[in-house]
PDB file of C-alpha atoms and ligand atoms in Angstrom:
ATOM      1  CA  UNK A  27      50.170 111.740  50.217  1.00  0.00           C
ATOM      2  CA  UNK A  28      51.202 108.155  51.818  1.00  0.00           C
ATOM      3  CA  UNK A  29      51.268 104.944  52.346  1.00  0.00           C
ATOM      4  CA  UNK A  30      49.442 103.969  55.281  1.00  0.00           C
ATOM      5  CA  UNK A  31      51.388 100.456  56.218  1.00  0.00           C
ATOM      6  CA  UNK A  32      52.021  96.704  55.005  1.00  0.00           C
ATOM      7  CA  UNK A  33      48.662  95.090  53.829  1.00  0.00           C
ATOM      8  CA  UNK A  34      49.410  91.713  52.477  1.00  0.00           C
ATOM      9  CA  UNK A  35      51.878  89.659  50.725  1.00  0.00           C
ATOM     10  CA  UNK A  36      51.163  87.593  47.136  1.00  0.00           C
ATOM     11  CA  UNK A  37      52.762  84.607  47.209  1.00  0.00           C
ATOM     12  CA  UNK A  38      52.831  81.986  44.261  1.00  0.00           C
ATOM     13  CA  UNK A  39      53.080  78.180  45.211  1.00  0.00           C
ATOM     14  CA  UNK A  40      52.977  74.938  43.696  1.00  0.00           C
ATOM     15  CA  UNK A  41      50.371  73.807  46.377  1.00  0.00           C
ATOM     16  CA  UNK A  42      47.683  75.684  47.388  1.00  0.00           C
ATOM     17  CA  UNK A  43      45.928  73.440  49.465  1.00  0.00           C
ATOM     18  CA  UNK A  44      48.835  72.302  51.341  1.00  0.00           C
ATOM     19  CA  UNK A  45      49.989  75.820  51.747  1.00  0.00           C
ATOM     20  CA  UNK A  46      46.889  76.957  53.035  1.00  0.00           C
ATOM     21  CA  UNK A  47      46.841  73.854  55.330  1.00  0.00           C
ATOM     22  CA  UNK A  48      50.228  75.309  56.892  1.00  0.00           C
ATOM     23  CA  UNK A  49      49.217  78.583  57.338  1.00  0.00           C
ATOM     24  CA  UNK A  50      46.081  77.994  58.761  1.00  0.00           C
ATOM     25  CA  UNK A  51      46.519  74.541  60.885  1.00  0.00           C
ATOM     26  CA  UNK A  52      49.743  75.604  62.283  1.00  0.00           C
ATOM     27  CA  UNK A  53      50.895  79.448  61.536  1.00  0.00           C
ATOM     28  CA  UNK A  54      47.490  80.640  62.923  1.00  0.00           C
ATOM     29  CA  UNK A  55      45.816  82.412  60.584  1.00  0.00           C
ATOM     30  CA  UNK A  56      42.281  81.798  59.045  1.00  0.00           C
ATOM     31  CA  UNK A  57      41.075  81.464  55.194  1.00  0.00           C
ATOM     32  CA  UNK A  58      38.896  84.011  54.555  1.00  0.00           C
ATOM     33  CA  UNK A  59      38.423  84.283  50.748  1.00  0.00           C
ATOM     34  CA  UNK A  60      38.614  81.504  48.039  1.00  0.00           C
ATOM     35  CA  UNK A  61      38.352  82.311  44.155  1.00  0.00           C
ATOM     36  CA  UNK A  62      39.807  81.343  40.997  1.00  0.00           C
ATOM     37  CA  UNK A  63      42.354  78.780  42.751  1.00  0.00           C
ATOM     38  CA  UNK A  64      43.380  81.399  45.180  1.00  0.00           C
ATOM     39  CA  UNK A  65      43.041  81.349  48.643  1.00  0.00           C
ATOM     40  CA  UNK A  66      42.947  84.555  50.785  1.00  0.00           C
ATOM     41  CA  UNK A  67      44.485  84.475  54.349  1.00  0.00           C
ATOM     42  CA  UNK A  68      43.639  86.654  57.406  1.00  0.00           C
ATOM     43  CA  UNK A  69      45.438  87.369  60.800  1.00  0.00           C
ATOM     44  CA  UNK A  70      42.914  88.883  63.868  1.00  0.00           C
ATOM     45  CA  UNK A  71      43.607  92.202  62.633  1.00  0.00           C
ATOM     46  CA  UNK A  72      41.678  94.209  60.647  1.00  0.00           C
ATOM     47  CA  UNK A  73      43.254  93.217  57.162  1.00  0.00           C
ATOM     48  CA  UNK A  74      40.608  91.633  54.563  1.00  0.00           C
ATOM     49  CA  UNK A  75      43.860  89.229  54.020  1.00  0.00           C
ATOM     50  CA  UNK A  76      47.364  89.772  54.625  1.00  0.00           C
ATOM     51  CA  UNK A  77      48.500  86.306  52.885  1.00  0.00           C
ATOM     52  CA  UNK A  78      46.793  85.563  49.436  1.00  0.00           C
ATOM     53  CA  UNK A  79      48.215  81.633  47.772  1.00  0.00           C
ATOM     54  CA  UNK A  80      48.046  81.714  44.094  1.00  0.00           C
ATOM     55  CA  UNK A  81      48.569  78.546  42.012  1.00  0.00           C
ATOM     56  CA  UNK A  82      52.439  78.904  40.183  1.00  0.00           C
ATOM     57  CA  UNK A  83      54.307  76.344  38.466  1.00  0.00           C
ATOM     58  CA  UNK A  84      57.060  77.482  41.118  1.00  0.00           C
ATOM     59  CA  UNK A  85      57.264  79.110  44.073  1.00  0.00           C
ATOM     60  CA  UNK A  86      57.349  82.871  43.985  1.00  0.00           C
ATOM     61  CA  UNK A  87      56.679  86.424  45.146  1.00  0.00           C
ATOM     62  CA  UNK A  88      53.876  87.983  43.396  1.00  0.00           C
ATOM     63  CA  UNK A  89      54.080  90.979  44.855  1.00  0.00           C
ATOM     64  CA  UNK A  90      53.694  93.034  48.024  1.00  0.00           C
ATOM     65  CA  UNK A  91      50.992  95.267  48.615  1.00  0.00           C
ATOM     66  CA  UNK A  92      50.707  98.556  51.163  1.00  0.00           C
ATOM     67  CA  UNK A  93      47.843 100.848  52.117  1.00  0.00           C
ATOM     68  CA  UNK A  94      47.042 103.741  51.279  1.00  0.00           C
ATOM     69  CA  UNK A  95      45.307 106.631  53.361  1.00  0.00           C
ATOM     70  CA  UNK A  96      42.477 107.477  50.008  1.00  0.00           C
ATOM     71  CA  UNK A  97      41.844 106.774  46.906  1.00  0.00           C
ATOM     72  CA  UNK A  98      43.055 110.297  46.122  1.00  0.00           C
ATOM     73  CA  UNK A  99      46.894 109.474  47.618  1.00  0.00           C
ATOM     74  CA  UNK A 100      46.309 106.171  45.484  1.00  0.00           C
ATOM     75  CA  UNK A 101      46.112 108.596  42.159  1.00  0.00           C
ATOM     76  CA  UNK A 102      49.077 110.876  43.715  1.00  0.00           C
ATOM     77  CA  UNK A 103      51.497 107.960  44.443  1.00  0.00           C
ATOM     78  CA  UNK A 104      50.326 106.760  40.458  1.00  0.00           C
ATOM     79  CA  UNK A 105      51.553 110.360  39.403  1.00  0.00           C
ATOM     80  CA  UNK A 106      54.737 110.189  41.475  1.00  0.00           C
ATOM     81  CA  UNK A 107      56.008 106.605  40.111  1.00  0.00           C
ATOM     82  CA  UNK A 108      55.833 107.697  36.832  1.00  0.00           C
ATOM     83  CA  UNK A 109      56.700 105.135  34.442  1.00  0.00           C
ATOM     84  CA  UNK A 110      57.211 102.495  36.782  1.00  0.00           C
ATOM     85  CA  UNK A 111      54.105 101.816  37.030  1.00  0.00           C
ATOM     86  CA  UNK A 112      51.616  98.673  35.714  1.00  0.00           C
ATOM     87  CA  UNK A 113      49.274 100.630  34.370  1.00  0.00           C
ATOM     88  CA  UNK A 114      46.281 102.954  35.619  1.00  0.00           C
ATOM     89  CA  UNK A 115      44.706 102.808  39.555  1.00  0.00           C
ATOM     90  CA  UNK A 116      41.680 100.450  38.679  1.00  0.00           C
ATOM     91  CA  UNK A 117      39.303  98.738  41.328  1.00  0.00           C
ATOM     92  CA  UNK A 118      40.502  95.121  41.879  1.00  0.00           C
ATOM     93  CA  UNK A 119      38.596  92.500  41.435  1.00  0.00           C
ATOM     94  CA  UNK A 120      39.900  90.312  43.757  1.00  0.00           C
ATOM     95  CA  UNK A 121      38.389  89.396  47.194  1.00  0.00           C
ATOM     96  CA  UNK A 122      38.889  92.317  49.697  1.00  0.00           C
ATOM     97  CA  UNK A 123      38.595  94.875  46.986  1.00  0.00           C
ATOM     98  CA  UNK A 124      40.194  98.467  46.566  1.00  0.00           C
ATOM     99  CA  UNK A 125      41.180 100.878  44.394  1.00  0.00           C
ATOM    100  CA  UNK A 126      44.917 100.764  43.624  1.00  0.00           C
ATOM    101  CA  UNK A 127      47.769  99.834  40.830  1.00  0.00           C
ATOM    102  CA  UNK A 128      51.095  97.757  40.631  1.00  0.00           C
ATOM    103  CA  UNK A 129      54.358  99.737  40.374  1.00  0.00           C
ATOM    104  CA  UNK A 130      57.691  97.896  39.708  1.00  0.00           C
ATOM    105  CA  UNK A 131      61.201  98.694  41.250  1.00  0.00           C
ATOM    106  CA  UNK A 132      64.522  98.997  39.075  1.00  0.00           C
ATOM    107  CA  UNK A 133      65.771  95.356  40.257  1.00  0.00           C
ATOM    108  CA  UNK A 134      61.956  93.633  39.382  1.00  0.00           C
ATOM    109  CA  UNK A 135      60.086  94.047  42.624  1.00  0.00           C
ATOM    110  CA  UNK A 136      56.092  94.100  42.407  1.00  0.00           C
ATOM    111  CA  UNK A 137      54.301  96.455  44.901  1.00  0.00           C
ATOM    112  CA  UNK A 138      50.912  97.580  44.696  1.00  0.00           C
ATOM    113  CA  UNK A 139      49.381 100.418  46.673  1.00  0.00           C
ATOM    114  CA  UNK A 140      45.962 100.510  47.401  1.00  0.00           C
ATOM    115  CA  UNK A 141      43.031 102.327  49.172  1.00  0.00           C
ATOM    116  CA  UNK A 142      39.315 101.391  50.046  1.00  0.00           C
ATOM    117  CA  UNK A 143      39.862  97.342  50.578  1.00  0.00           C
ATOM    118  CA  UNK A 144      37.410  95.748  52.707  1.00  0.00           C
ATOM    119  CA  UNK A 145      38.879  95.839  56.929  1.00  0.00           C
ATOM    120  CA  UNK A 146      37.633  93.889  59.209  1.00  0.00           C
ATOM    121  CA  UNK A 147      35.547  95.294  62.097  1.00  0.00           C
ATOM    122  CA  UNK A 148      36.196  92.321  64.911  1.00  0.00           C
ATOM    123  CA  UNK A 149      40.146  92.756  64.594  1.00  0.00           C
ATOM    124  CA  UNK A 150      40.852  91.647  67.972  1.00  0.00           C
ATOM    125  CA  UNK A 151      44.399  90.113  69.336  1.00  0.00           C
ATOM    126  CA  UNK A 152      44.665  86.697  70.289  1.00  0.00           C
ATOM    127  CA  UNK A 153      47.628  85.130  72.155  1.00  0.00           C
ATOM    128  CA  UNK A 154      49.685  83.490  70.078  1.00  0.00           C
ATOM    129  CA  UNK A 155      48.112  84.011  67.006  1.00  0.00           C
ATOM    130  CA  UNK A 156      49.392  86.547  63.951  1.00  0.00           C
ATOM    131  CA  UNK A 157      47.582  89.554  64.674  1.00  0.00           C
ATOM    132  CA  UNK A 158      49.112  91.071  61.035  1.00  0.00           C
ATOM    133  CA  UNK A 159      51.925  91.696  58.988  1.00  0.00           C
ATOM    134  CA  UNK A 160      54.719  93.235  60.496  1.00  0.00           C
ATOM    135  CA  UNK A 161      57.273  93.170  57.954  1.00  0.00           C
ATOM    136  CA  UNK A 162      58.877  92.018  54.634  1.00  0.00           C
ATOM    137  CA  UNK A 163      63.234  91.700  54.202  1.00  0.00           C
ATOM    138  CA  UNK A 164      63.791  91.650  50.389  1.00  0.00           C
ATOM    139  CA  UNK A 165      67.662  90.787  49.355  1.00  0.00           C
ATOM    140  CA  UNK A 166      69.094  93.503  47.308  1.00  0.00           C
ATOM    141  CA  UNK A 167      72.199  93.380  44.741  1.00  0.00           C
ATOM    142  CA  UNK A 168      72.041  97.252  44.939  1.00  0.00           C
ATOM    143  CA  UNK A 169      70.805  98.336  48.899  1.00  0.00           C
ATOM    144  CA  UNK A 170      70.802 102.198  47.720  1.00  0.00           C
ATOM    145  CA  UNK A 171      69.137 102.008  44.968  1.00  0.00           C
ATOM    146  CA  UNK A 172      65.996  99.706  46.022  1.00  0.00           C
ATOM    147  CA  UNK A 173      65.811 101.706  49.262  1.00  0.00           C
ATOM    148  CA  UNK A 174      66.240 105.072  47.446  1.00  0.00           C
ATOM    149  CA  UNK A 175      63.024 103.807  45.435  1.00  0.00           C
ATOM    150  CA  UNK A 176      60.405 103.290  48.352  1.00  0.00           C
ATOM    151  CA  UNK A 177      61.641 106.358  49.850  1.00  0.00           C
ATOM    152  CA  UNK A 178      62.001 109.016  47.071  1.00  0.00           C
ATOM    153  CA  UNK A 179      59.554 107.466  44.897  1.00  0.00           C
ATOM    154  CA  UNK A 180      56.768 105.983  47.638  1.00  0.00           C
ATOM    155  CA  UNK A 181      57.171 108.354  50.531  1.00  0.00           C
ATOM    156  CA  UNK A 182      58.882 105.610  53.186  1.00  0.00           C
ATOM    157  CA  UNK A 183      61.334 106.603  55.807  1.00  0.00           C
ATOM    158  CA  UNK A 184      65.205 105.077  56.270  1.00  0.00           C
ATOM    159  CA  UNK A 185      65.209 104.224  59.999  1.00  0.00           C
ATOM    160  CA  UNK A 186      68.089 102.148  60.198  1.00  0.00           C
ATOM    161  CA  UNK A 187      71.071 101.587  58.938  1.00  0.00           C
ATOM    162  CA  UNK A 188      73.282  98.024  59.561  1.00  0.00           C
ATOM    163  CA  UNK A 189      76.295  96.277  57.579  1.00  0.00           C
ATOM    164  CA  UNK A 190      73.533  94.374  56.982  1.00  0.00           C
ATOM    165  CA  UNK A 191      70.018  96.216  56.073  1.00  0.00           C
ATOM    166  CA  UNK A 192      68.605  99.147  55.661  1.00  0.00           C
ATOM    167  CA  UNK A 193      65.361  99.371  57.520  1.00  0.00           C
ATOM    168  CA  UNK A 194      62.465 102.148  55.995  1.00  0.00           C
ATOM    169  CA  UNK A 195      58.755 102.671  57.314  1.00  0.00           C
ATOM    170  CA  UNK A 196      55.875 104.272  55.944  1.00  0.00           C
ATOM    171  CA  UNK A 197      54.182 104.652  59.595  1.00  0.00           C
ATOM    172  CA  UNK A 198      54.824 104.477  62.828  1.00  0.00           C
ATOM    173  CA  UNK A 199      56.768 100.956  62.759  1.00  0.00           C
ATOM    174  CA  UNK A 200      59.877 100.719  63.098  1.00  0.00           C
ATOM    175  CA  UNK A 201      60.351  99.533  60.131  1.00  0.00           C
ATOM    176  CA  UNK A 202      57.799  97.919  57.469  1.00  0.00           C
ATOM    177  CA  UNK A 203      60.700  96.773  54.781  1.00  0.00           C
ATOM    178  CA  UNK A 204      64.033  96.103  55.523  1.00  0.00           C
ATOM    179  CA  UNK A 205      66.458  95.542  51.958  1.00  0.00           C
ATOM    180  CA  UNK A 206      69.082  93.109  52.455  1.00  0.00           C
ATOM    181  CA  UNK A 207      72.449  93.228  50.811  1.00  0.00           C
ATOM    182  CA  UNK A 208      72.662  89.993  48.876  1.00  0.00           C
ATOM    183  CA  UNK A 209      73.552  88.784  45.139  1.00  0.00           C
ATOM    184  CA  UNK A 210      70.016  89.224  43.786  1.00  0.00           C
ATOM    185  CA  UNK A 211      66.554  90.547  44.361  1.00  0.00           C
ATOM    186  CA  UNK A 212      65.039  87.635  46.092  1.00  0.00           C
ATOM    187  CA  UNK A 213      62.773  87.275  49.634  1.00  0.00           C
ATOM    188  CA  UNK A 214      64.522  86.616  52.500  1.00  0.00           C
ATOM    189  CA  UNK A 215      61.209  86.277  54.573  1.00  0.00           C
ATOM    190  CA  UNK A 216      58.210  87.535  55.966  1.00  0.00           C
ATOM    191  CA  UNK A 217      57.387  88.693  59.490  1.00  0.00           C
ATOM    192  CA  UNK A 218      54.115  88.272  61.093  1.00  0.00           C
ATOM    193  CA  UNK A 219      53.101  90.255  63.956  1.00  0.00           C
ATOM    194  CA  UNK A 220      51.782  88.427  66.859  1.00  0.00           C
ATOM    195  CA  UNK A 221      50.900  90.297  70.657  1.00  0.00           C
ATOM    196  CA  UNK A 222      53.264  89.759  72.693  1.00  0.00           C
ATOM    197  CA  UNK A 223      56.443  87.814  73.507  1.00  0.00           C
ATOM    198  CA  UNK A 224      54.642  85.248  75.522  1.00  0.00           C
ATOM    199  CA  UNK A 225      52.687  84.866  71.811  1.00  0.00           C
ATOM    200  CA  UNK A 226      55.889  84.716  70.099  1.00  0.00           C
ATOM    201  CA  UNK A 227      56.498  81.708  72.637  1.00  0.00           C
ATOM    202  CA  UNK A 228      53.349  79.888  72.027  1.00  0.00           C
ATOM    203  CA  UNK A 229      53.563  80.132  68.259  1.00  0.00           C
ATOM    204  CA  UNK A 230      57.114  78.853  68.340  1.00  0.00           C
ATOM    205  CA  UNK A 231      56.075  76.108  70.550  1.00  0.00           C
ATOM    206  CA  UNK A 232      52.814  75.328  67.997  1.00  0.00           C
ATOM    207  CA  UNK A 233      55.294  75.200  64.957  1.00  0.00           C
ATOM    208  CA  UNK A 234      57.689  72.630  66.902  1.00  0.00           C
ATOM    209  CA  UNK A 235      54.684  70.470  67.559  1.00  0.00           C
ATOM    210  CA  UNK A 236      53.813  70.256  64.452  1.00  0.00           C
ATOM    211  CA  UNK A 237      57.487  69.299  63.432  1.00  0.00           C
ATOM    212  CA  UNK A 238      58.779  72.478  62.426  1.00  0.00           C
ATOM    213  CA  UNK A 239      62.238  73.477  63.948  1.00  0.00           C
ATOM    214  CA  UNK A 240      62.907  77.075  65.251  1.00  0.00           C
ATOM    215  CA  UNK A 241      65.816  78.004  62.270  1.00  0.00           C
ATOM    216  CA  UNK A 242      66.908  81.373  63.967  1.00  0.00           C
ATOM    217  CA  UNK A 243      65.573  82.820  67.742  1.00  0.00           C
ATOM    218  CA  UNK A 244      64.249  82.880  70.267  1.00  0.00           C
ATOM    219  CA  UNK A 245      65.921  86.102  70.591  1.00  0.00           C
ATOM    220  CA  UNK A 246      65.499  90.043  70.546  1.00  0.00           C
ATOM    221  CA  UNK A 247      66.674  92.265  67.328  1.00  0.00           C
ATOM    222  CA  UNK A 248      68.803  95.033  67.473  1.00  0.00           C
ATOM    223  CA  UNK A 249      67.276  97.724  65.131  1.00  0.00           C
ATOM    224  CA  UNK A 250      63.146  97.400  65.667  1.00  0.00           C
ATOM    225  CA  UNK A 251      64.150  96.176  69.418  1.00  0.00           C
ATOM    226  CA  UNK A 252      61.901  92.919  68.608  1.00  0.00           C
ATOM    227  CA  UNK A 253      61.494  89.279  69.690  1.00  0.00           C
ATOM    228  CA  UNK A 254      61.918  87.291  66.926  1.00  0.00           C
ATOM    229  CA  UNK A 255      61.490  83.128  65.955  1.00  0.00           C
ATOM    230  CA  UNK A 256      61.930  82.129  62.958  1.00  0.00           C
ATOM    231  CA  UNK A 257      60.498  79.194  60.390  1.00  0.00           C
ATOM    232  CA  UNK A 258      61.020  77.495  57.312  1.00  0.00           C
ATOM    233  CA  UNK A 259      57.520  77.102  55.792  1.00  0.00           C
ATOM    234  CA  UNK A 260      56.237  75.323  52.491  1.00  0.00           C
ATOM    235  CA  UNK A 261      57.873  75.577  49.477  1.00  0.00           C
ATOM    236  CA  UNK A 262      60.735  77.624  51.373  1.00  0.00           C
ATOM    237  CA  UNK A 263      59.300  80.858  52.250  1.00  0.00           C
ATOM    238  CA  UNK A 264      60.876  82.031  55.618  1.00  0.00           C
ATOM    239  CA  UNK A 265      58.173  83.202  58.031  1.00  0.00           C
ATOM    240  CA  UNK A 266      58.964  85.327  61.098  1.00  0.00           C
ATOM    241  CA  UNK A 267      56.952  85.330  64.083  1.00  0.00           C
ATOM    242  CA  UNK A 268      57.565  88.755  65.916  1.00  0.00           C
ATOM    243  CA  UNK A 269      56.392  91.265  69.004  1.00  0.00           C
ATOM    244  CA  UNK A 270      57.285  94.039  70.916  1.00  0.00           C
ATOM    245  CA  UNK A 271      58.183  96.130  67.074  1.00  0.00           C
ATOM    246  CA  UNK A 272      59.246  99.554  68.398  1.00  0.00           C
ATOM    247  CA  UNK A 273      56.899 102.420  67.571  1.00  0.00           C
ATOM    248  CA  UNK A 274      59.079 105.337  66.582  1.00  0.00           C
ATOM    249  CA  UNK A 275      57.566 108.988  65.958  1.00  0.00           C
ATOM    250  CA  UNK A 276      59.073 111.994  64.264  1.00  0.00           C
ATOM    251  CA  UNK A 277      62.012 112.397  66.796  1.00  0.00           C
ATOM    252  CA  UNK A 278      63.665 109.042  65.923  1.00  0.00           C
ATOM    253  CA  UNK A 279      67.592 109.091  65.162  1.00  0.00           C
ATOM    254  CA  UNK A 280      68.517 107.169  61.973  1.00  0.00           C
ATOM    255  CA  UNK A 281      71.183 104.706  63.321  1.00  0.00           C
ATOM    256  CA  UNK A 282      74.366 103.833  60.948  1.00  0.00           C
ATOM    257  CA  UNK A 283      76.315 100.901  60.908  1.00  0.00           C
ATOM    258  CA  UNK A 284      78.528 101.891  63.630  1.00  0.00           C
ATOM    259  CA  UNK A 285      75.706 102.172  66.425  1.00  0.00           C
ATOM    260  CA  UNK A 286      74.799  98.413  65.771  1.00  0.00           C
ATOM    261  CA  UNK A 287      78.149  96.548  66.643  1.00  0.00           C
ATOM    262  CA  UNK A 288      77.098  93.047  68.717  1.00  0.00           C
ATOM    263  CA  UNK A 289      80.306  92.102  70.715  1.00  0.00           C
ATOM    264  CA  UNK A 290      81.657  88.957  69.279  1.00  0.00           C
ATOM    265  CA  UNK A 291      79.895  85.796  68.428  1.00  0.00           C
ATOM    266  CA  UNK A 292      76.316  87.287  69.489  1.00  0.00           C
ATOM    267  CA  UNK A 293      73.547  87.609  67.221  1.00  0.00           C
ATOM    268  CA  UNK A 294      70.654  88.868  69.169  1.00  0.00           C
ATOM    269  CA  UNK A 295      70.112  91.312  71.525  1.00  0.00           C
ATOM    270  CA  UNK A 296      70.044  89.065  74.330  1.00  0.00           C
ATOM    271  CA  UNK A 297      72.885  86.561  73.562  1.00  0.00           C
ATOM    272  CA  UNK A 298      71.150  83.872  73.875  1.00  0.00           C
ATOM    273  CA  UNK A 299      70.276  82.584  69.998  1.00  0.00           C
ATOM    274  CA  UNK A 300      72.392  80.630  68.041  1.00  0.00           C
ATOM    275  CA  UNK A 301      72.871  81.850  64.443  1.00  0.00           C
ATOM    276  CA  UNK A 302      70.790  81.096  61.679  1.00  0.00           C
ATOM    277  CA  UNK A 303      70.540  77.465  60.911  1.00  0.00           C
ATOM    278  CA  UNK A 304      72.071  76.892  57.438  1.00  0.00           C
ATOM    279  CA  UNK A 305      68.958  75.906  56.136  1.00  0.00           C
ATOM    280  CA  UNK A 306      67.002  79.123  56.538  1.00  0.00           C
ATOM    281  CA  UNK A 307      70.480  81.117  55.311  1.00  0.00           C
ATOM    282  CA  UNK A 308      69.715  78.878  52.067  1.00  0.00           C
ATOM    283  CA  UNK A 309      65.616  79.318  51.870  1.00  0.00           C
ATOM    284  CA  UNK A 310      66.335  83.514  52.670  1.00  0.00           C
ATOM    285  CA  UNK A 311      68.463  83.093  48.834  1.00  0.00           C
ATOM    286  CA  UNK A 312      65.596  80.977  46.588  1.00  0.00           C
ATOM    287  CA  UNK A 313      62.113  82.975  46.272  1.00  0.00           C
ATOM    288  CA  UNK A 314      62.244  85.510  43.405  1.00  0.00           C
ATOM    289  CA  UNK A 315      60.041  87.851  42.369  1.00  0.00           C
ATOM    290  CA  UNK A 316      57.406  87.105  39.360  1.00  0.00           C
ATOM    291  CA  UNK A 317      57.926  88.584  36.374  1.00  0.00           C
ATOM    292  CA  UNK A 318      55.280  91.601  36.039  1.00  0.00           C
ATOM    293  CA  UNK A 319      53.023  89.308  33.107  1.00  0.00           C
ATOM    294  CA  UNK A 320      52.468  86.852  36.469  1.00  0.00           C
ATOM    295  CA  UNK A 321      50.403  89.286  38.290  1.00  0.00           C
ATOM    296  CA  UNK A 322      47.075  89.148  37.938  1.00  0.00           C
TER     297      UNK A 322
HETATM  298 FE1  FE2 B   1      62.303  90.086  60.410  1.00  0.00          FE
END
């Protein structure tokens, strides 16, 4: 029974239009779906959609939605949330399809597992453009508990462990979600994964031109061992660029705290970022997650 990996995110804005304009003119990826004032966002991969823009009053996580393997692990996973979840595995109506349901977490998170949604079949990488998702850090008030959820509950897999995150996969990623401990269950941002570093580069270089400052990076994580840059994009969601994700199979060691200790004053991998600009440390506090009567 699993989860397969990270499909797409839900996000609710103010501005559709001018969202989409972002996240096609300058984040890279391509509108593939419009309907009832939503617009549906691929990356070259083989998603449908890994972004879908839904008209809010304020800006907000809908949800966030993973794979999985058949519609037959969709009706297991159902069983195994018990009542935590949003009612029955139904086919969705919405562009890309599937057969799936909405489960929420104990501090208010949406997910939604799914099987059968339309895939692409010319998923193809190109250089400097978002090939797919790579990976969503939600703050957590209670780290244990939300991370306890996805991987008693949803089958994921604790990877990591930092002062700062915990890092848990359902695949062969590194790491798919990472919680972050924090005062509340809000988004701290969402990474995209493009080819390669000279991609991450390129995209970086794209966002500047289009007056959009680098807020954290160029640099290289510690846990995940990837290149990171990161953005502030509209209404406040923090976007990720990132490459070079480690692929981890059965033999990986969980690290702890203690095996991810940067000497002083560094914060990547490389030394050579500054911190995080005080802006994005602000934008990483604001998004919440919708209240379950949101989702449609
Ligand atoms: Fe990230």
């Amino acid at each position: 029974m699993g989860l397969t990996g990270l499909r797409s995110v839900e996000l609710g804005v103010t501005d559709v239009a001018a969202a989409a304009r972002f996240y096609t003119e300058v984040w890279g990826l391509a509108q593939v779906a419009a309907a009832d004032g939503a617009v549906y966002l691929r990356g070259t991969g083989a998603p449908h959609h890994v972004v879908a823009l839904h008209p809010r009053a304020t800006a907000e996580l809908l949800s966030v939605t993973f794979n999985a393997g058949s519609r037959a692990d969709v009706d297991a996973l159902h069983v195994a949330v018990k009542g935590a979840a949003l009612g029955r595995p139904a086919a969705l109506a919405e562009p890309g399809g599937g057969y799936g349901f909405a489960v929420i977490d104990p501090e208010g998170r949406i997910f939604r597992v799914i099987a059968g949604d339309a895939r692409h079949a010319d998923a193809t990488d190109v250089r400097g453009r978002p090939r797919d998702l790579a990976h969503v850090v939600l703050n957590s008030a209670d780290v244990p508990r939300a991370t306890a959820f996805l991987v008693d509950v949803l089958g994921f897999r604790l990877t990591d462990q930092t002062r700062m995150m915990d890092f848990i996969t359902c695949n062969d990623h590194h790491h798919n979600v990472a919680f972050a401990h924090a005062d509340a269950a809000t988004l701290n941002h969402i990474a995209f994964e493009v080819p390669d570093l000279e991609s991450v580069m390129r995209g970086a270089g794209r966002l500047r031109d289009h007056g959009y400052r680098i807020e954290w990076g160029v640099g290289r994580h510690g846990p995940g061992d990837n290149v990171f840059a990161y953005f502030i994009g509209p209404e406040d969601f923090v976007v990720e660029y990132t490459a070079e994700v480690e692929r981890i199979d059965a033999s990986y060691r969980v690290g702890r705290p203690d095996d991810w200790k940067w000497p002083p004053g560094r914060v990547d991998h490389w030394g050579v970022s500054d911190p995080p600009s005080d802006r994005m440390k602000a934008a990483q506090r604001k998004i919440r997650f919708a209240a379950p009567t949101a989702v449609a």
